[in-house]
Each structure stands twice: as C-alpha cells, then as structure tokens.
Coordinates of C-alpha atoms and ligand atoms in Angstrom, one line a residue:
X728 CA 0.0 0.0 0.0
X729 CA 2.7 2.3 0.2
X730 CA 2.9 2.1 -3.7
X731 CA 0.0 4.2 -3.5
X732 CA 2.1 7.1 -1.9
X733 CA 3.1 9.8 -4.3
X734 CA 6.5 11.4 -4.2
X735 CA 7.1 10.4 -0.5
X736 CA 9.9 8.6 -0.7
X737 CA 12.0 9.3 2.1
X738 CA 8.9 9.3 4.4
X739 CA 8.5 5.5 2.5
X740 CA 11.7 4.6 3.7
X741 CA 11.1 5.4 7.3
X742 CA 7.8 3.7 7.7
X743 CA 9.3 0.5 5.8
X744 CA 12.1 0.3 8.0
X745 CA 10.2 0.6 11.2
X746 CA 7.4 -1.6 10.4
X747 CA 10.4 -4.4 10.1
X748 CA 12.4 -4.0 13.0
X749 CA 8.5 -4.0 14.5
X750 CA 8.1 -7.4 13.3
X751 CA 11.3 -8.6 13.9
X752 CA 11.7 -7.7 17.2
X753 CA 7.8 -9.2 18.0
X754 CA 9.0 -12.6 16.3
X755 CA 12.2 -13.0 18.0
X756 CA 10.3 -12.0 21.4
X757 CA 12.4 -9.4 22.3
X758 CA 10.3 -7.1 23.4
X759 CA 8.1 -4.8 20.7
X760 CA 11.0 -1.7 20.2
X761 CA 8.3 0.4 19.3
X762 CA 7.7 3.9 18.6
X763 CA 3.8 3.8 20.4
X764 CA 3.0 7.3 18.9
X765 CA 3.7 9.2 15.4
X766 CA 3.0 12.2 13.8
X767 CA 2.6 12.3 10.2
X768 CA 2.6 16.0 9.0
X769 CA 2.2 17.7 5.4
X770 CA 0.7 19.9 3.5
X771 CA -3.0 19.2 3.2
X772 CA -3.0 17.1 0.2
X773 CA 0.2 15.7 0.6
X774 CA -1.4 12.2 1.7
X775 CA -1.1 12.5 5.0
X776 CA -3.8 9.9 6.4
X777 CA -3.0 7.7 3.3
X778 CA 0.6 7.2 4.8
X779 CA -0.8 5.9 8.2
X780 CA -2.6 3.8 6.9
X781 CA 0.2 2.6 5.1
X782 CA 1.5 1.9 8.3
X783 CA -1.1 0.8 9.8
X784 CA -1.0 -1.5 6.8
X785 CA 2.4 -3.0 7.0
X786 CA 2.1 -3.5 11.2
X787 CA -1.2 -5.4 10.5
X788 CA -0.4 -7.3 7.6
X789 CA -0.7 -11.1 7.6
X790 CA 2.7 -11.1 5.9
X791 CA 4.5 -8.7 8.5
X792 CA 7.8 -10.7 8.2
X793 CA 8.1 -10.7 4.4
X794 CA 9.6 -7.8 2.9
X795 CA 6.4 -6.6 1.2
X796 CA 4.9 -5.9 4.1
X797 CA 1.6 -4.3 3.7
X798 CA 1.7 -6.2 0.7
X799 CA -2.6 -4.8 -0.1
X800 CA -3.3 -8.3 -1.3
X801 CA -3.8 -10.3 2.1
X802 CA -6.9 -9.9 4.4
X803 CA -6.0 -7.8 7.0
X804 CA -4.5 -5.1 4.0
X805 CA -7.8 -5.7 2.9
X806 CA -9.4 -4.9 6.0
X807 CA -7.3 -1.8 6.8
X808 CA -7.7 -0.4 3.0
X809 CA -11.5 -0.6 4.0
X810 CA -11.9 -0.1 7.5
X811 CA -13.1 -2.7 8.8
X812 CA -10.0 -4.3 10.7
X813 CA -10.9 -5.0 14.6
X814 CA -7.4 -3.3 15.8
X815 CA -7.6 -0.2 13.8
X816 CA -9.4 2.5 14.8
X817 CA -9.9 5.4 12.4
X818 CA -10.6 8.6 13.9
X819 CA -11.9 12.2 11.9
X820 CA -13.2 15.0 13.7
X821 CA -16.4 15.9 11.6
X822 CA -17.2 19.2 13.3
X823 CA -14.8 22.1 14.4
X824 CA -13.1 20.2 17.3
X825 CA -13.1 16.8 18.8
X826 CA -14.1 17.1 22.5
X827 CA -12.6 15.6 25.8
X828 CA -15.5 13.3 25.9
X829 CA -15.0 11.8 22.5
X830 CA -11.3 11.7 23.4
X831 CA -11.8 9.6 26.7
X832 CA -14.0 7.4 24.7
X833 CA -11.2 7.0 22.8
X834 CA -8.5 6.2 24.5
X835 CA -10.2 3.2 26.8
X836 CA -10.3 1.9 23.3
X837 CA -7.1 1.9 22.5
X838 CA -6.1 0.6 26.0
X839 CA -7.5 -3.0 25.2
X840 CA -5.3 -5.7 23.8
X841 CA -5.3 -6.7 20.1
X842 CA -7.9 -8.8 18.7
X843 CA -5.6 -10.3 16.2
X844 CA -2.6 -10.4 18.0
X845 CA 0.1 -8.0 16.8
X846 CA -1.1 -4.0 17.3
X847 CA -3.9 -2.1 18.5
X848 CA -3.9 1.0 16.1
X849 CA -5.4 4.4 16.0
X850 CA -5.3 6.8 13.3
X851 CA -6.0 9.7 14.4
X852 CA -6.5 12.2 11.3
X853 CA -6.8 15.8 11.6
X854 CA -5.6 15.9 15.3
X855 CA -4.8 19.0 15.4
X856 CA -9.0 19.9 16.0
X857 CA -8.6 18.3 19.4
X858 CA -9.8 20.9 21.9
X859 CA -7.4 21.5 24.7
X860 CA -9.1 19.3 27.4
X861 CA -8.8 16.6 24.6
X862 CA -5.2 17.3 24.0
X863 CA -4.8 16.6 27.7
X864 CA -6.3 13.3 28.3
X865 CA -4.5 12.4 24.6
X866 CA -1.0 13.5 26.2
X867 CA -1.7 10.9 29.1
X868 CA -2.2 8.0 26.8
X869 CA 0.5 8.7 24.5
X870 CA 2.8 9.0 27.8
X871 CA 2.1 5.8 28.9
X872 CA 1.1 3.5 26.1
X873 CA 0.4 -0.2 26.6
X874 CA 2.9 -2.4 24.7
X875 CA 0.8 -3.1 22.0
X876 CA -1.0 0.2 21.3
X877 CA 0.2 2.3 18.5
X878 CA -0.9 6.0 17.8
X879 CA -1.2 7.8 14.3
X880 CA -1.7 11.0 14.5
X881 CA -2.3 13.7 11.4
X882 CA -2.2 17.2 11.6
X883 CA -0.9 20.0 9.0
X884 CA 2.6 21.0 10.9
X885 CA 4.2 20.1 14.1
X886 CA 3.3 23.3 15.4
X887 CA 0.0 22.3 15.5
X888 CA 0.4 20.0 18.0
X889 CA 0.8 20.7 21.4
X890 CA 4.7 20.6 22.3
X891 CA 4.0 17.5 24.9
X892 CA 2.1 15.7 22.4
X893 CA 4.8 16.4 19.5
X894 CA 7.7 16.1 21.8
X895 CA 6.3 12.6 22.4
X896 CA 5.8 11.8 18.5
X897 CA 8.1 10.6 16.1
X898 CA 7.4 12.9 13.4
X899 CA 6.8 11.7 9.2
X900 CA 7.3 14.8 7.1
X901 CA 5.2 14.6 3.7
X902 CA 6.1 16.6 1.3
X903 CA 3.7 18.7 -1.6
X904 CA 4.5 15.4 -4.7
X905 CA 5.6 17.4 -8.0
X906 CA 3.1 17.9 -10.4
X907 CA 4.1 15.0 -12.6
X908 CA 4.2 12.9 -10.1
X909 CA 0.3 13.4 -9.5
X910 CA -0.4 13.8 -13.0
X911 CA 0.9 9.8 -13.2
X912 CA -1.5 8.8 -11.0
X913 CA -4.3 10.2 -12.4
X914 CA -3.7 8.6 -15.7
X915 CA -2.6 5.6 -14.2
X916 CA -5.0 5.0 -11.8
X917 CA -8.3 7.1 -13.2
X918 CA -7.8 6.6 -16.8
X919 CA -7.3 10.2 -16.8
X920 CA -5.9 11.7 -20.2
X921 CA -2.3 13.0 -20.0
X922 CA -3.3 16.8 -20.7
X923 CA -6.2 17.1 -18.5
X924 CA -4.0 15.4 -16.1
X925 CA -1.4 17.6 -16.2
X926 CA -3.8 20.8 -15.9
X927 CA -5.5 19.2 -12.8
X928 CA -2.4 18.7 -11.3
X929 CA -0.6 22.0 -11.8
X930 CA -3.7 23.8 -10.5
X931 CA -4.0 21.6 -7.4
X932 CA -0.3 22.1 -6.7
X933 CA 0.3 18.6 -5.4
X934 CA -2.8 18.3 -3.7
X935 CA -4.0 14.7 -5.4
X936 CA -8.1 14.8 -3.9
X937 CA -8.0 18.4 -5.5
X938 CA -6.4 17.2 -8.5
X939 CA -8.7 14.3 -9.1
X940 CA -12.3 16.1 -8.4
X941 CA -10.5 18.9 -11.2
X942 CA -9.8 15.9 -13.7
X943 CA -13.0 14.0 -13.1
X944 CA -15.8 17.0 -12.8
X945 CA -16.2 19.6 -14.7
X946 CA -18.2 21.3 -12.3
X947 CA -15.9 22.1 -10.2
X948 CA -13.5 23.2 -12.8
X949 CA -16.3 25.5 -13.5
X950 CA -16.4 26.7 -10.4
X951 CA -12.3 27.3 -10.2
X952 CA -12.6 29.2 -13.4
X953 CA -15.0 31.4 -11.8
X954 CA -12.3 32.2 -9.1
X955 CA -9.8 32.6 -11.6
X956 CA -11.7 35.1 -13.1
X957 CA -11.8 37.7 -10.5
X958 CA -8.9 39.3 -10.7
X959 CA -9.3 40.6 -14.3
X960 CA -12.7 41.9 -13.6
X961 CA -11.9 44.3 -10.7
X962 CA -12.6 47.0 -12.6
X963 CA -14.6 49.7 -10.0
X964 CA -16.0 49.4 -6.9
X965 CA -19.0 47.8 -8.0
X966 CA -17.5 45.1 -9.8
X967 CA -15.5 44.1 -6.7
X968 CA -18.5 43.9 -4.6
X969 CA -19.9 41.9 -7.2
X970 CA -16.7 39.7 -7.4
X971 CA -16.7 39.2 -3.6
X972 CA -20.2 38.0 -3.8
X973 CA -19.8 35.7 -6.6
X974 CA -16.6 34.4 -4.7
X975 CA -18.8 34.0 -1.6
X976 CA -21.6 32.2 -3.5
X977 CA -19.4 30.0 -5.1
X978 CA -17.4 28.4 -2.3
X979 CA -20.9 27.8 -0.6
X980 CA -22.3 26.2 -3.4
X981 CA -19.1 23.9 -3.4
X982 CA -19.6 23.2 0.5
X983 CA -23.1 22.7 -0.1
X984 CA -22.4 19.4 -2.3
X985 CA -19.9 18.3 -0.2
X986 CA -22.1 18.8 3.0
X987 CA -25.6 17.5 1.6
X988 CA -24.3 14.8 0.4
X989 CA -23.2 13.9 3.5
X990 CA -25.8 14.6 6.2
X991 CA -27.5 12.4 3.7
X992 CA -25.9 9.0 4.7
X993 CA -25.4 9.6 8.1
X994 CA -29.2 11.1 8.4
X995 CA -30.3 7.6 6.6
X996 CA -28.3 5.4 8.7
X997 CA -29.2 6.6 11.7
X998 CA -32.5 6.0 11.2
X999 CA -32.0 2.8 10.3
X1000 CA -30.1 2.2 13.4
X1001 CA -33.5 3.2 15.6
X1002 CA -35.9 1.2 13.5
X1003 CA -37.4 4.3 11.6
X1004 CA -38.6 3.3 8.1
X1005 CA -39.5 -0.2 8.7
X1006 CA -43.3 -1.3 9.5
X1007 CA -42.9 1.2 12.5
X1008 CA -44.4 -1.6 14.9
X1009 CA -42.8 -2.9 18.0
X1010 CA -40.9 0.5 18.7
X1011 CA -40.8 1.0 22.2
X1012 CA -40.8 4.3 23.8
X1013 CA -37.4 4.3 24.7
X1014 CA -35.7 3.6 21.9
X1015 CA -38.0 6.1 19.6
X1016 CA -37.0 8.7 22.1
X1017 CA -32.7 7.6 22.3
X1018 CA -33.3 8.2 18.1
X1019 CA -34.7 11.4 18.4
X1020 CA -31.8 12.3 20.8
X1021 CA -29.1 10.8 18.9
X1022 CA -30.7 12.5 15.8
X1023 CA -30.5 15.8 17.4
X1024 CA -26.7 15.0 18.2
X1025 CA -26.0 14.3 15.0
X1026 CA -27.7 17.5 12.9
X1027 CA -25.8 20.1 16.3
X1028 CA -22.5 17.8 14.7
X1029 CA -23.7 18.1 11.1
X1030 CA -24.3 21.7 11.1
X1031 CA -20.5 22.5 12.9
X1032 CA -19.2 20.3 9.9
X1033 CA -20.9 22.5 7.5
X1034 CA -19.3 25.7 8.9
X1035 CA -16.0 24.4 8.4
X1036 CA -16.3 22.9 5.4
X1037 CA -17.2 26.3 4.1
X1038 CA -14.9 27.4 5.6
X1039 CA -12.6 25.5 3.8
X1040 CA -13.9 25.8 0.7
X1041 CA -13.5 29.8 0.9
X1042 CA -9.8 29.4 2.2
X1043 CA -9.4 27.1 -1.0
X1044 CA -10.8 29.4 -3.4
X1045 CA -8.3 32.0 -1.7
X1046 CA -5.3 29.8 -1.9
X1047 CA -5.9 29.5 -6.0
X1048 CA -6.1 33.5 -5.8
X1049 CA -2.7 33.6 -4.2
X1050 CA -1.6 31.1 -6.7
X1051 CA -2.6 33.4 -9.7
X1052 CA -0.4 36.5 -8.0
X1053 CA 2.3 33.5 -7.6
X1054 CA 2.0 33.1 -11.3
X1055 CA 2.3 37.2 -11.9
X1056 CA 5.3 37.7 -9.6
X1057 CA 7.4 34.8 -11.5
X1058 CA 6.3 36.3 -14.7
X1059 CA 7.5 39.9 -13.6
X1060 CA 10.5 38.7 -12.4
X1061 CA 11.7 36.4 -15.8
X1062 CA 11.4 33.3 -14.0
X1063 CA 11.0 30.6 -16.9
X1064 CA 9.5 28.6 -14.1
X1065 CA 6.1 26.7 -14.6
X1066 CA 2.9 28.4 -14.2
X1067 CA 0.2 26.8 -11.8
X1068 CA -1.7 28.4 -14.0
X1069 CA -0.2 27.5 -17.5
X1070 CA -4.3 27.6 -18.8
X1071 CA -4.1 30.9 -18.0
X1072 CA -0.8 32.3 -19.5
X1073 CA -2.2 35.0 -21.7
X1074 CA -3.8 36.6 -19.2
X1075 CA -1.0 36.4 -16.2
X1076 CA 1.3 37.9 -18.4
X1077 CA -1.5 40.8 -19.1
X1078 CA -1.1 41.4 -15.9
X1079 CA 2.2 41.3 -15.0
X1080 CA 3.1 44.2 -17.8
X1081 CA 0.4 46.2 -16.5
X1082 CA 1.7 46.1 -12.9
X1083 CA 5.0 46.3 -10.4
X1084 CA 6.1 44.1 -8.3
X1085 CA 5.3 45.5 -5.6
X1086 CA 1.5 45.6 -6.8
X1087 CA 1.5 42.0 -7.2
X1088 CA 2.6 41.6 -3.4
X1089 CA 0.5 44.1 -2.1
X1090 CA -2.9 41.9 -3.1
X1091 CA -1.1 38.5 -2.2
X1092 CA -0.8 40.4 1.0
X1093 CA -4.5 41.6 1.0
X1094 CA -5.5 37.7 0.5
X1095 CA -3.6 36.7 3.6
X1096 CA -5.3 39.1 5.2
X1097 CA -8.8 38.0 4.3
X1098 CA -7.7 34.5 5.2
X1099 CA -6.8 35.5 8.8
X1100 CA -9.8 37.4 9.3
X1101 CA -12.2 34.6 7.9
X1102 CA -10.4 32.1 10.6
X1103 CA -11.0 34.7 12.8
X1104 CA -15.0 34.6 12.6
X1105 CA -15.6 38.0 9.8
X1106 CA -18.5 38.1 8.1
X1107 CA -17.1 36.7 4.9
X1108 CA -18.9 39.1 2.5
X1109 CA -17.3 41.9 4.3
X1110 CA -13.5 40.5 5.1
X1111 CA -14.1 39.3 1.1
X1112 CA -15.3 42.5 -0.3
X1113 CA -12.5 44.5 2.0
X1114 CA -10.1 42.0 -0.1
X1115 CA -11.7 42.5 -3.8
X1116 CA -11.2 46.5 -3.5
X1117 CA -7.4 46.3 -2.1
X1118 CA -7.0 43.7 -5.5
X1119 CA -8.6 46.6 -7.8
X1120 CA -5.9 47.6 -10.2
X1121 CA -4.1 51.2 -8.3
X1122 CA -4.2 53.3 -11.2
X1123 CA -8.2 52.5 -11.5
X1124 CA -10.9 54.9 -9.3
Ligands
LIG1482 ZN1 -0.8 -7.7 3.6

C-alpha cells in the first residue's frame, strides 16, 4: 500500500524500516522496540492519512515478516484499506473540534489488547482539531502506552500539535509530490488523459483529492474558473463587490455538495439504526425517544461540519487566488518557471506588464489578510469585499 504514496519517498523509507524492525523484534520475542506514537505532517493534500494507513498496513499485515509488508493483497491489508479491521481505529473530527469526551471514549479503546494479536492502532486524522481538554487526556495516553497500542496521529505542521504531544511523537514529514508525479497517477490509476492530467495537477499544486475532483468534474472546474476570473474583472467598486459576492456564493455552493451529500448517509443510517422506516411496529418508547436524541446529536454535529467545510472551501478558493499573483510575480521577475496556472498564460502575463512588483505583493498580502480574518469569525462578505477593492488595479478609481 505504500505504492499508492506519491513522491514520498524518504517518508516511504522510514515507515518500511520501522514496520520491520517491528516485526522482527515481536517474532524473536524481544520485546516490541516500538515507537507507540507518530505524527505524520504535510501539506493538506500531501497524503497524510494515506501514509498511516500505510503503516497501519504494513504492522497489521498477515505477511509482516516478508519484505512486502503491507503487501494490499492479504486480508487484514484488505481490511485496513476498508476499515473494517478490529485493531484499527480510524478517527476524523467531523465538526470544528473533537471534544474531551470523545477523546476519553477513545482512548479506553485503545487501552484493550489486540484482537488479532500484533497492534492495536489508531489513526487519528486531523488531530490537530482536538480541543485543549482533549489534548490533555490524549498526552496521558501517549505517555504511557500499553505495549501493544500504537498512535497515528495527522495534523498540517508540528506546530499544531501541542509541544507534549509532539515532543512525544516521532514525526513523518510529507512533502507537496511534483506535479508530474500526481499527473501519473491520475492517468494511471483514473484513466485520466495525459493533458487534463497535467492541468488538474498543476492547478492543485500537489494536492492529489484536489487534483482528481479537477480531472473528473467539470463542475468544479467550472467553479475554479469562476475564481480565476476575478482578478481581471476588478474594474470599479461595483465590480468588486460583485466579485466578492460571486466568490462568496461559489465556495458555498461547493460546500453545499460536499455537505448535503453527507448529512444524507449519516441522516439515513441513523435512522435505520433506531428502526425508523421499517413497519414502524414494536418501537418501544425508549428507543423512539434515544433516536430522536441521537438524531439531534448528530444535525448540532452536522451543522459544525458545515461551517468548516465552508470554511474551507472559501480558504481554497483564496489559496488559488494567491496562486494566480504567484504566477504574476514569476512572470515579472523572468522566471521561466512553470505556471500553476499555465491555462491561463495569456492573461498572467497581461497582468504582469500592467503592474509592479510591488502591486502584485501588495494583493497577495491583501489575501492573507482575508484569510486571517475569515479564521478569525468575519463576516465573509465583508473580510471578502475589504479584499476585492485592495486587489482593484491602483491606477483604476
Ligand atoms: Zn498484507
């Protein structure tokens, strides 16, 4: 499985090596010699979660003493590709943070004993949303593991970790895979054709989900266009209040999808869990009343999601702005460098003669800013529209 890692070579190397010394040292009984907790880090995109369960692979595997460990073909590979293996537990924080509760829940878990025999595992993705309470009762499992447990954590940076929980960590850096790398896969693996590939992969900048919904959907290569078109159109006030809603309108749309689609499952399931849907007979009072409960608990989690998925979606739409003044400033300065944006050449290079330096800075800057502000709870349509106007070209009133 760790074939399926692009451009992470050195990261590859690591994991290889420490799943065999793992297995080694549990087949010659001495002792397990085992890092209990990691921290795999990387840009998001970078695979991240897809590497610990790489890991999680190779320590599980059926043929942990062969050298292709976490070979993907055996049962338990088959079991950890889909989730279903009894000593791995996968972890993702759907709302904005992952409370103490949740965490305690979570780390009796991990306390028991292996089902199978070699590791208990959790993989814990996006830890970095564990509120500080969690963090704590995290820090006191990590610091004293039972022999057999085994932590994954994810999170963006190091930094994002408390410095007892990182401190504690061995640390996996991914890296952002070059373009071609990603562009390999996609025609490898989804039949992708080498062009749109290529585009999808640029414009992603190594971010292979991104990449693939860019290749496969033309929807929301619709929608990036729309982005992309922003900065060309600033032409007054009122088209940059105009801009800043479309921008706006857009990433919500794109969270929207993502979210309805979703709530949808979960909602269904759920329901199926507490009997709803079937002949509606033999319900007893309690259980009708735990589903309504449980319901509630699940739209108070489903509508946190949805915040920060638009969230994201904005911050994404932003990051593909401040790829497009990337573009500009290597133009300006004669860098024969690749664009992100090679699909839009023409009019990068427009801009770059029409503009300084300095200009082109200026609005990356005026992004960031917008970025902060949005994490830090502004109306979006005004941090958005405050960003449109400081993008509007200087010489235009
Ligand atoms: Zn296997």
């Amino acid at each position: 499985m760790f074939a399926e890692l692009v451009g992470q070579d050195q990261a590859v190397d690591v994991l290889r090596r420490a799943a065999a010394a793992a297995a080694e040292a549990v087949a010659g009984g001495r002792g397990t010699g085992m890092t209990h907790a990691w921290l795999f880090t990387g840009p998001p995109g970078s695979g991240r979660s897809n590497a610990a369960r790489a890991f999680a692979a190779a320590l599980l595997c059926d043929d942990a003493l062969s050298a292709d460990r976490g070979c993907g073909n055996c049962g338990a590979c088959h079991q950890v590709e889909v989730g279903s293996h009894p000593d791995l537990t996968r972890v993702r924080p759907e709302g904005l943070s992952y409370g103490v509760r949740q965490t305690r829940d979570l780390v009796l878990k991990a306390a028991g004993a292996p089902t199978l025999g070699r590791w208990r595992i959790v993989l814990f993705e996006d830890a970095d949303r564990v509120t500080e309470a969690a963090a704590n009762a995290l820090l006191k499992a990590i610091e004293e593991p039972p022999p057999r447990t085994v932590w994954l954590l994810c999170a963006p940076s190091p930094d994002d970790m408390i410095i007892t929980i990182r401190s504690r960590c061995r640390v996996v850096t991914l890296r952002t895979p070059p373009a071609e790398a990603v562009a390999r896969v996609l025609t490898e693996r989804d039949g992708v054709p080498l062009d749109m590939a290529l585009f999808a992969a640029r414009a992603a900048r190594g971010h292979i989900g991104r990449a693939r919904r860019l290749a496969l959907d033309e929807e929301v290569r619709r929608r990036r266009a729309d982005v992309l078109s922003i900065p060309a159109s600033l032409s007054g006030v009122g088209a940059c209040v105009t801009a800043a809603e479309r921008l706006v309108k857009t990433s919500t749309e794109e969270a929207d999808a993502a979210t309805a689609e979703l709530n949808e499952t979960e909602t269904a399931e759920l329901r199926k869990v507490y009997g709803e849907g079937s002949s509606g007979k033999g319900l007893n009072k309690g259980l009708v009343r735990g589903g309504a409960g449980a319901l509630k608990e699940l739209e108070t989690l489903q509508k946190s999601r949805a915040t920060r998925i638009k969230r994201d979606s904005l911050d994404l739409a932003l990051l593909d702005l401040v790829a497009f003044y990337r573009d500009v400033l290597a133009v300006q300065f004669g860098a024969g460098v690749e664009l992100a944006n090679e699909d839009r050449r023409r009019e990068i290079e427009t801009m770059a003669r029409g503009s300084s330096p300095e200009d082109t800075l200026r609005r990356t800057q005026a992004i960031m800013r917008c970025r902060e502000r949005l994490a830090a709870n502004v109306n979006p349509q005004i941090a958005v529209e405050a960003m449109t106007l400081a993008l509007r070209s200087p010489g235009l009133a």
